[in-house]
Coordinates of C-alpha atoms and ligand atoms in Angstrom, one line a residue:
M27 CA -40.4 -29.4 60.5
W28 CA -40.8 -27.1 63.8
L29 CA -41.3 -29.9 66.2
E30 CA -38.4 -32.1 64.4
N31 CA -36.2 -28.7 65.0
N32 CA -37.2 -28.3 68.4
M33 CA -36.1 -32.2 69.2
L34 CA -33.3 -32.2 67.7
M35 CA -32.1 -28.8 69.4
A36 CA -33.2 -30.9 72.8
L37 CA -31.4 -33.4 71.7
A38 CA -28.6 -31.3 71.2
G39 CA -29.0 -29.1 74.2
L40 CA -28.4 -26.4 71.4
Y41 CA -28.2 -22.6 72.2
T42 CA -29.4 -20.1 69.8
A43 CA -27.4 -16.6 70.3
H44 CA -24.4 -16.7 68.7
A45 CA -21.5 -14.5 69.5
L46 CA -20.0 -11.9 66.8
S47 CA -17.1 -11.3 69.4
I48 CA -14.0 -13.3 70.8
P49 CA -16.1 -14.6 74.2
K50 CA -13.2 -16.2 76.2
K51 CA -13.6 -19.9 75.3
Y52 CA -12.7 -19.1 71.3
K53 CA -9.6 -17.2 72.7
A54 CA -7.6 -20.2 71.7
D55 CA -9.1 -20.1 67.9
V56 CA -6.3 -16.3 67.7
K57 CA -2.8 -18.7 67.6
N58 CA -4.5 -21.9 66.4
I59 CA -6.8 -20.2 63.1
G60 CA -4.5 -21.4 60.5
T61 CA -1.8 -24.7 61.8
Q62 CA -4.6 -27.4 60.1
E63 CA -4.8 -26.2 56.4
H64 CA -2.1 -28.9 55.6
I65 CA -5.6 -31.7 56.6
F66 CA -7.7 -29.4 53.9
P67 CA -7.2 -31.6 51.0
Y68 CA -7.9 -35.1 53.2
L69 CA -11.9 -33.5 54.3
A70 CA -13.6 -34.7 51.2
G71 CA -14.0 -31.4 49.5
S72 CA -16.3 -30.6 52.4
G73 CA -13.9 -28.3 54.5
P74 CA -12.7 -24.8 53.1
Y75 CA -10.8 -24.1 49.8
F76 CA -7.4 -24.5 48.8
S77 CA -5.2 -24.7 45.8
Y78 CA -5.1 -27.4 43.5
P79 CA -1.9 -29.1 45.1
N80 CA 0.1 -29.9 42.2
D81 CA 0.1 -27.0 39.5
Y82 CA 2.8 -28.8 37.2
G83 CA 4.8 -25.4 37.5
I84 CA 2.8 -23.3 34.7
S85 CA 1.6 -20.1 35.3
A86 CA -2.3 -19.6 35.4
D87 CA -1.5 -15.9 33.4
T88 CA -2.5 -15.4 29.6
P89 CA 0.9 -16.4 27.5
S90 CA 2.9 -13.2 26.2
G91 CA 2.0 -12.2 23.2
C92 CA -1.6 -13.6 23.4
E93 CA -4.9 -11.9 24.2
I94 CA -7.9 -13.5 25.9
S95 CA -11.1 -13.8 23.5
Q96 CA -13.6 -15.6 26.6
I97 CA -13.5 -16.8 29.9
Q98 CA -15.8 -19.2 31.4
L99 CA -16.4 -20.1 35.0
L100 CA -18.0 -23.2 36.7
A101 CA -17.7 -22.2 40.3
R102 CA -19.3 -25.0 43.2
H103 CA -20.5 -22.2 46.1
G104 CA -18.4 -21.7 49.4
E105 CA -17.8 -22.9 52.8
R106 CA -20.9 -24.0 54.0
Y107 CA -22.3 -25.4 57.6
P108 CA -23.8 -28.9 57.1
S109 CA -26.4 -29.9 55.0
K110 CA -30.5 -30.9 56.9
S111 CA -29.3 -35.2 56.5
K112 CA -25.7 -34.6 57.6
G113 CA -26.6 -31.7 60.4
K114 CA -28.6 -35.0 61.5
K115 CA -25.9 -37.4 61.9
L116 CA -23.3 -35.1 63.7
L117 CA -26.1 -33.9 66.4
K118 CA -26.6 -37.3 67.3
T119 CA -22.8 -38.2 67.6
W120 CA -22.8 -35.0 69.4
N121 CA -25.5 -36.0 71.6
T122 CA -23.8 -39.3 72.6
L123 CA -20.5 -37.0 73.7
Q124 CA -22.5 -34.9 75.6
H125 CA -24.4 -37.5 77.3
F126 CA -20.8 -38.8 78.7
P127 CA -21.2 -38.8 82.7
Y128 CA -17.4 -38.8 82.8
Q129 CA -14.3 -36.4 82.1
F130 CA -12.9 -37.2 79.4
N131 CA -9.6 -38.7 78.5
G132 CA -6.9 -37.7 75.5
S133 CA -8.5 -36.2 72.5
L134 CA -11.5 -35.5 73.2
S135 CA -10.4 -33.7 77.0
F136 CA -11.4 -30.6 74.8
I137 CA -15.1 -31.3 75.3
D138 CA -14.3 -30.7 78.8
D139 CA -12.7 -27.0 78.5
D140 CA -15.9 -25.1 77.9
Y141 CA -16.7 -26.3 74.8
E142 CA -19.6 -25.5 72.5
F143 CA -20.9 -27.7 69.4
F144 CA -20.6 -25.3 65.9
I145 CA -24.0 -26.0 65.4
Q146 CA -25.6 -23.6 67.5
D147 CA -28.7 -23.1 65.3
L148 CA -31.2 -25.3 63.4
D149 CA -31.9 -22.5 60.1
N150 CA -27.4 -22.3 59.5
L151 CA -27.7 -26.5 58.1
E152 CA -27.1 -26.1 54.7
M153 CA -26.3 -22.5 54.0
E154 CA -23.0 -20.7 53.5
T155 CA -20.5 -19.9 56.1
T156 CA -20.8 -16.2 56.7
T157 CA -19.2 -13.4 59.1
E158 CA -22.5 -13.2 60.4
N159 CA -23.3 -16.9 60.9
S160 CA -20.0 -17.8 61.8
V161 CA -19.0 -19.3 65.7
N162 CA -16.9 -16.5 66.0
A163 CA -16.1 -13.3 64.1
I164 CA -12.2 -14.2 63.4
N165 CA -13.7 -16.9 61.2
P166 CA -11.3 -17.0 57.9
Y167 CA -12.6 -19.3 56.1
T168 CA -16.3 -18.3 55.7
G169 CA -17.6 -18.9 52.0
E170 CA -18.9 -15.7 52.0
M171 CA -15.0 -14.2 52.4
D172 CA -14.2 -16.9 50.0
A173 CA -16.4 -15.9 46.8
K174 CA -15.7 -12.0 47.9
K175 CA -11.4 -12.9 47.6
H176 CA -12.3 -15.1 44.7
A177 CA -13.8 -12.2 43.1
Q178 CA -10.6 -10.1 43.4
E179 CA -8.8 -12.5 42.6
F180 CA -10.6 -12.7 39.1
L181 CA -10.2 -8.7 38.9
A182 CA -6.5 -9.1 39.2
Q183 CA -5.8 -11.6 37.1
Y184 CA -8.5 -10.5 34.2
A185 CA -8.0 -6.8 34.7
D186 CA -7.3 -6.2 31.4
F187 CA -9.5 -8.2 29.7
L188 CA -13.1 -7.0 31.7
E189 CA -12.0 -3.3 31.1
D190 CA -13.9 -3.9 27.8
N191 CA -16.5 -6.4 29.6
R192 CA -18.5 -5.1 32.2
E193 CA -21.4 -5.6 31.5
F194 CA -22.5 -9.5 31.8
A195 CA -25.2 -12.4 32.7
V196 CA -23.9 -14.4 35.9
F197 CA -25.9 -17.5 35.9
A198 CA -26.3 -19.8 39.7
A199 CA -28.6 -23.0 40.1
S200 CA -31.2 -22.2 42.5
S201 CA -29.8 -22.9 46.1
Q202 CA -29.7 -20.3 48.6
R203 CA -26.4 -21.0 49.3
V204 CA -25.3 -21.1 45.1
H205 CA -27.2 -17.5 44.6
D206 CA -25.6 -16.3 47.8
T207 CA -22.0 -17.3 46.5
A208 CA -22.4 -15.8 43.2
Q209 CA -24.0 -12.6 44.6
F210 CA -20.9 -11.9 47.1
F211 CA -19.2 -12.5 44.1
I212 CA -21.1 -10.2 42.0
D213 CA -21.0 -7.6 45.5
S214 CA -17.1 -8.2 45.3
L215 CA -16.5 -6.9 42.0
G216 CA -17.9 -3.8 42.5
D217 CA -20.2 -1.2 41.5
K218 CA -18.3 -0.8 38.2
F219 CA -19.9 -3.4 36.5
N220 CA -23.2 -4.4 35.5
I221 CA -24.5 -7.4 36.5
S222 CA -27.3 -9.6 36.0
L223 CA -27.9 -12.6 38.1
Q224 CA -30.1 -14.7 36.7
V225 CA -31.2 -17.6 38.9
V226 CA -32.3 -21.1 37.2
S227 CA -33.9 -23.3 38.4
E228 CA -32.4 -26.7 39.9
E229 CA -35.6 -28.5 40.4
P230 CA -36.9 -31.8 38.4
S231 CA -38.7 -30.3 36.5
A232 CA -36.3 -27.8 34.9
G233 CA -34.7 -31.1 32.6
A234 CA -32.3 -30.1 29.8
N235 CA -32.2 -26.6 30.9
T236 CA -30.1 -26.6 34.2
L237 CA -26.9 -26.1 35.8
S238 CA -27.5 -29.0 37.9
P239 CA -28.2 -31.8 35.8
G240 CA -27.7 -34.4 38.7
Y241 CA -31.1 -33.6 40.1
S242 CA -33.0 -34.1 36.7
C243 CA -31.7 -37.3 36.1
P244 CA -34.0 -40.0 37.2
A245 CA -31.6 -42.8 36.0
W246 CA -29.4 -42.0 38.3
N247 CA -28.6 -44.8 40.7
P248 CA -26.8 -44.2 43.7
D249 CA -25.7 -48.0 44.4
E250 CA -24.8 -49.2 41.3
Y251 CA -21.5 -49.4 42.0
E252 CA -22.0 -50.4 45.7
D253 CA -20.6 -53.5 45.8
I254 CA -17.2 -51.7 45.1
I255 CA -17.1 -48.9 47.5
G256 CA -18.7 -50.8 49.9
S257 CA -15.8 -53.4 50.1
Y258 CA -13.4 -50.2 50.9
S259 CA -12.3 -51.5 54.5
T260 CA -13.6 -50.0 57.5
T261 CA -10.8 -51.0 59.9
Y262 CA -9.5 -47.7 59.9
L263 CA -12.2 -45.8 61.4
K264 CA -12.3 -49.6 64.1
A265 CA -9.2 -47.8 65.6
I266 CA -10.7 -44.7 65.9
A267 CA -13.4 -45.8 67.9
E268 CA -11.7 -48.0 69.8
R269 CA -9.5 -45.7 70.1
L270 CA -11.3 -43.0 71.6
N271 CA -13.4 -45.7 74.0
R272 CA -10.7 -46.7 75.7
E273 CA -9.1 -43.7 76.1
N274 CA -12.4 -43.0 78.2
S275 CA -14.5 -46.1 79.7
G276 CA -17.3 -46.5 79.3
L277 CA -18.1 -44.7 76.4
N278 CA -19.7 -46.1 73.7
L279 CA -18.7 -44.6 69.9
T280 CA -19.9 -46.3 66.5
V281 CA -17.6 -47.0 63.5
T282 CA -20.5 -44.5 62.5
D283 CA -19.3 -42.1 64.8
A284 CA -15.8 -42.2 63.8
Y285 CA -16.8 -41.5 60.3
N286 CA -18.8 -38.6 61.8
L287 CA -16.1 -37.2 62.5
F288 CA -14.6 -35.8 59.7
D289 CA -17.4 -34.3 58.6
W290 CA -17.7 -32.3 62.5
C291 CA -13.7 -31.5 62.0
A292 CA -14.5 -30.3 58.1
F293 CA -17.6 -28.5 58.8
E294 CA -16.6 -26.6 62.1
L295 CA -13.3 -25.0 59.7
N296 CA -16.0 -23.7 57.8
A297 CA -17.9 -22.2 60.8
R298 CA -15.1 -21.4 63.3
G299 CA -11.7 -21.3 61.4
Y300 CA -10.5 -24.1 63.8
S301 CA -12.1 -27.0 65.1
E302 CA -10.4 -29.7 67.9
I303 CA -12.4 -32.5 66.6
C304 CA -9.5 -32.6 63.6
D305 CA -6.6 -33.5 65.8
V306 CA -8.3 -36.8 66.7
F307 CA -7.4 -38.8 63.1
S308 CA -3.7 -39.7 62.7
P309 CA -2.8 -39.2 59.0
E310 CA -2.8 -42.5 58.4
E311 CA -6.6 -42.4 58.9
L312 CA -6.6 -38.9 57.0
I313 CA -5.0 -40.4 53.8
H314 CA -7.9 -43.9 54.2
Y315 CA -10.8 -41.1 54.9
S316 CA -9.7 -39.2 51.6
Y317 CA -9.2 -42.4 49.3
Y318 CA -12.4 -43.6 50.4
D319 CA -14.1 -40.5 49.5
D320 CA -12.4 -40.4 46.4
L321 CA -13.5 -44.1 45.1
T322 CA -17.0 -43.1 46.1
A323 CA -17.3 -39.5 44.1
Y324 CA -15.2 -42.0 41.2
Y325 CA -17.9 -44.9 41.0
E326 CA -21.4 -42.6 42.2
D327 CA -20.2 -39.6 40.1
G328 CA -16.5 -40.2 37.7
P329 CA -15.4 -42.1 35.8
G330 CA -16.7 -45.0 36.9
Y331 CA -20.2 -44.8 36.4
P332 CA -20.8 -45.0 32.6
L333 CA -23.4 -42.5 32.8
I334 CA -22.2 -39.5 34.8
Q335 CA -20.0 -39.1 30.8
A336 CA -23.9 -38.3 29.3
V337 CA -25.0 -36.1 32.8
G338 CA -21.3 -34.0 31.8
A339 CA -21.6 -33.6 28.5
L340 CA -25.1 -31.3 29.1
Y341 CA -22.8 -28.2 30.0
F342 CA -19.7 -29.7 27.9
N343 CA -22.0 -29.3 25.1
A344 CA -22.9 -26.0 26.1
S345 CA -19.5 -25.0 26.9
I346 CA -18.1 -26.1 23.4
K347 CA -20.9 -24.2 21.8
L348 CA -19.9 -20.8 23.7
L349 CA -16.2 -21.2 22.8
Q350 CA -17.4 -21.8 19.1
Q351 CA -19.8 -18.5 18.9
S352 CA -17.0 -16.6 20.8
E353 CA -16.3 -13.9 17.6
Q354 CA -20.2 -13.5 17.1
L355 CA -21.3 -12.9 21.3
D356 CA -21.4 -9.9 22.9
Q357 CA -21.1 -11.4 26.5
K358 CA -17.3 -12.9 26.5
V359 CA -17.9 -13.6 30.6
W360 CA -19.9 -16.3 31.1
L361 CA -19.5 -17.4 34.9
S362 CA -22.1 -19.8 36.3
F363 CA -22.0 -21.2 39.6
T364 CA -23.4 -24.4 41.0
H365 CA -23.0 -27.9 43.3
D366 CA -20.2 -30.3 43.6
T367 CA -21.3 -33.6 41.9
D368 CA -22.3 -31.5 38.9
I369 CA -18.7 -29.7 38.5
L370 CA -17.8 -33.7 38.7
N371 CA -20.2 -35.1 36.6
Y372 CA -18.7 -32.2 33.6
L373 CA -15.0 -32.8 34.4
T374 CA -15.6 -36.6 34.4
T375 CA -16.8 -36.1 30.8
V376 CA -13.8 -33.3 29.1
G377 CA -11.6 -35.9 31.0
L378 CA -9.3 -33.8 32.9
F379 CA -8.5 -36.4 35.8
D380 CA -9.6 -39.8 33.8
D381 CA -6.5 -41.8 33.5
E382 CA -8.6 -44.8 32.4
K383 CA -7.6 -46.8 35.5
K384 CA -10.0 -47.7 37.6
L385 CA -10.3 -47.1 41.1
D386 CA -9.3 -49.9 43.1
P387 CA -11.1 -50.6 46.5
S388 CA -8.9 -52.9 47.7
Y389 CA -5.5 -51.0 48.4
I390 CA -4.8 -47.3 47.9
P391 CA -2.8 -46.8 44.3
F392 CA -0.1 -44.0 45.6
R393 CA 1.9 -43.8 42.4
N394 CA -0.9 -44.0 40.0
H395 CA -3.8 -42.0 41.9
V396 CA -4.9 -39.0 39.8
F397 CA -8.6 -39.2 40.9
H398 CA -7.7 -37.0 44.3
K399 CA -11.8 -35.7 44.4
S400 CA -10.9 -33.1 47.2
W401 CA -8.4 -31.3 45.0
F402 CA -10.8 -31.1 42.3
I403 CA -14.0 -29.8 44.4
P404 CA -13.3 -28.4 47.8
Q405 CA -16.1 -26.0 48.7
G406 CA -15.2 -22.6 46.5
A407 CA -13.7 -24.9 43.4
R408 CA -13.6 -22.9 40.1
V409 CA -13.1 -24.1 37.3
Y410 CA -12.2 -21.9 34.5
T411 CA -12.3 -22.0 30.6
Q412 CA -9.5 -19.7 28.9
K413 CA -10.0 -19.0 25.5
Y414 CA -7.0 -17.1 23.6
R415 CA -5.8 -15.9 20.4
C416 CA -2.1 -15.9 20.1
S417 CA -1.1 -14.6 16.9
N418 CA -4.1 -15.7 14.7
E419 CA -4.8 -19.2 16.1
S420 CA -6.7 -19.8 18.8
Y421 CA -6.1 -22.0 22.0
I422 CA -7.9 -23.5 25.0
R423 CA -6.8 -24.5 28.7
Y424 CA -8.1 -25.1 32.0
V425 CA -7.4 -23.6 34.6
V426 CA -8.8 -25.9 38.3
N427 CA -8.5 -23.9 41.4
D428 CA -5.7 -21.4 40.5
A429 CA -4.0 -24.4 38.4
V430 CA -3.1 -25.2 34.7
I431 CA -4.5 -29.3 34.3
P432 CA -3.5 -29.5 30.4
L433 CA -5.2 -31.6 28.3
E434 CA -3.3 -34.9 28.8
N435 CA -2.9 -35.4 24.7
C436 CA -3.2 -31.9 23.8
S437 CA -1.0 -29.6 25.3
D438 CA 1.5 -28.3 23.1
G439 CA 0.0 -24.7 22.7
P440 CA 1.4 -21.4 24.4
G441 CA 1.0 -22.2 27.8
F442 CA 0.7 -26.0 27.4
S443 CA -3.2 -24.9 26.0
C444 CA -4.8 -26.7 23.5
E445 CA -4.9 -25.3 19.5
A446 CA -9.1 -24.6 19.3
N447 CA -9.9 -27.0 16.1
K448 CA -7.9 -29.8 18.1
F449 CA -9.8 -28.8 21.1
Y450 CA -13.4 -29.2 19.1
K451 CA -12.1 -32.4 17.5
Y452 CA -11.1 -33.8 21.3
A453 CA -14.7 -32.8 22.6
E454 CA -16.4 -34.1 19.9
N455 CA -15.3 -37.3 20.8
R456 CA -16.0 -36.7 24.6
T457 CA -19.0 -35.7 24.0
A458 CA -20.3 -38.5 20.8
N459 CA -23.5 -39.9 21.6
Q460 CA -23.9 -39.0 24.7
D461 CA -27.0 -37.6 25.3
F462 CA -27.9 -36.3 28.8
Y463 CA -32.2 -36.5 27.7
Q464 CA -32.6 -39.9 26.8
S465 CA -29.6 -41.8 29.3
C466 CA -31.2 -39.9 32.1
N467 CA -34.4 -41.0 31.2
V468 CA -35.3 -37.1 32.2
S469 CA -38.6 -37.3 29.6
S470 CA -40.2 -39.1 33.3
V471 CA -39.7 -35.5 35.0
S472 CA -39.8 -32.7 32.1
N473 CA -40.4 -31.8 28.9
I474 CA -37.4 -29.8 28.0
T475 CA -34.9 -30.9 26.3
E476 CA -32.2 -28.3 25.6
L477 CA -30.1 -26.1 28.2
T478 CA -31.0 -22.6 26.1
F479 CA -30.5 -20.1 29.0
F480 CA -27.4 -18.8 28.0
W481 CA -28.5 -18.0 24.7
D482 CA -32.2 -16.6 26.4
W483 CA -31.1 -15.5 29.4
N484 CA -32.5 -12.1 28.3
T485 CA -35.7 -12.8 27.1
T486 CA -36.9 -15.3 29.4
H487 CA -35.5 -14.0 32.5
Y488 CA -34.3 -16.4 35.1
N489 CA -35.7 -15.9 38.6
A490 CA -36.4 -19.3 40.2
T491 CA -37.8 -19.5 43.7
L492 CA -34.6 -19.7 45.9
L493 CA -34.2 -23.2 47.7
K494 CA -33.0 -24.0 50.9
E495 CA -31.3 -27.8 49.6
Ligands
TPP4 C1 -25.5 -38.0 38.4 C2 -26.0 -37.5 39.7 N1 -28.0 -37.3 39.8 C3 -27.9 -36.9 40.6 C4 -27.2 -37.1 42.7 C5 -27.8 -36.8 43.6 N2 -27.1 -35.8 44.3 C6 -26.1 -35.9 45.3 S1 -26.0 -34.8 45.7 C7 -26.4 -33.6 44.7 C8 -26.7 -32.2 44.5 C9 -26.3 -30.8 46.0 O1 -25.0 -32.3 46.3 P1 -24.5 -31.5 47.7 O2 -23.8 -32.9 48.4 O3 -25.4 -30.9 48.6 O4 -23.6 -30.5 47.2 P2 -23.1 -28.8 47.7 O5 -24.2 -28.7 47.4 O6 -22.2 -29.0 48.6 O7 -21.9 -28.8 46.4 C10 -26.9 -34.7 43.7 C11 -27.6 -33.7 42.4 C12 -25.9 -37.4 42.0 N3 -24.9 -36.9 43.4 N4 -25.2 -37.7 40.7

């Protein structure tokens, strides 16, 4: 590992020191930061958080005359550095550019202008971005800031309800960045709360008692629908590589390099707040890239892969049980933090973004396109389930990234919610015959058949070892 790190550092000519002041070369960031937010929705959910772009005009506030009885949250960790495997790919592309022996022309000319690559310390790979590990101190898009702001918004939105609910457990999958997000959120809530953070193992051996069923599902095959995903045209990537190579004679960027530039853009925004590489792409190229990500997510972790209904049923079943027990349970606030694909699996089983029209790899269905993955799983994604009572009836609805997303066939309650008994019927249909343990062949990695941490945390105390993955 040490050797591999050193090799990568040498490959990239990396710098170990990072600055907490604004060095001269980042001065321009002061006026540039904030000018790229319109492209966040096209970055495959790897760039900074943004609210769901279409809120239908429905307020996420509790409708008047109603009172909250339970709140659930399933959230993704905040903005992060690339994973180790993605970091390696980005460093390879950066290495090609760094060794180009001539002056750059066109949209890459910023590299000659004192540019330093945004991965400055390999220890940051996989980690949440923070004020401390950011490339410069004025980055407003850190995972740390996002989690702390989210907690303040949560406080503001549910102030009255939280008044009487100040003691609860918060649940985090055992990845370091997931844990850190939960901790930043808890810190930001302040000392008027008494919160116990439960770290639930995301090792395959955790079996069904997990917030990250993706890691305990040996039956899942990423290549199951590779023929569909792989048939998406890469013409847009060829055009990018050819344009940059034409502008810079002797540069030999490949289609793979062109693809990597999108990740560079997204993750540099998380780590620095501004990225010149984002300006390489035309709006059309961003749309193609974004739709390719939708296709991939749809057929690997969404409605296009029937196995996912069972994977997402694990958390959905637990969520339904908590809703049904809301009167009996002392705890009324259930906040959980995990990874992107796990939230996507859950939303797939709920059926919130499934119009039952299969995504087509041969064209972009502009008119019939519900499945915009980045809109529901950006970094810092937050899926709330609200249960409230209005004149003796209970209602349930979802709020995804600040927008109320009504159930298509059950939205005639106050605030376009679904009456509780109708909701349970709906949920029963969605989860019927979905058995996570069996469908995923979990028995080959674990003999734990049930999700119990919500009910036994007080006696079991979940304290799993944190993983840098
Ligand atoms: C059902 C399922 N099983 C296994 C996987 C494999 N897998 C790919 S990514 C991932 C979790 C972490 O993903 P990452 O891209 O690091 O997400 P993030 O932490 O940024 O949310 C898993 C379990 C999967 N995507 N789906």
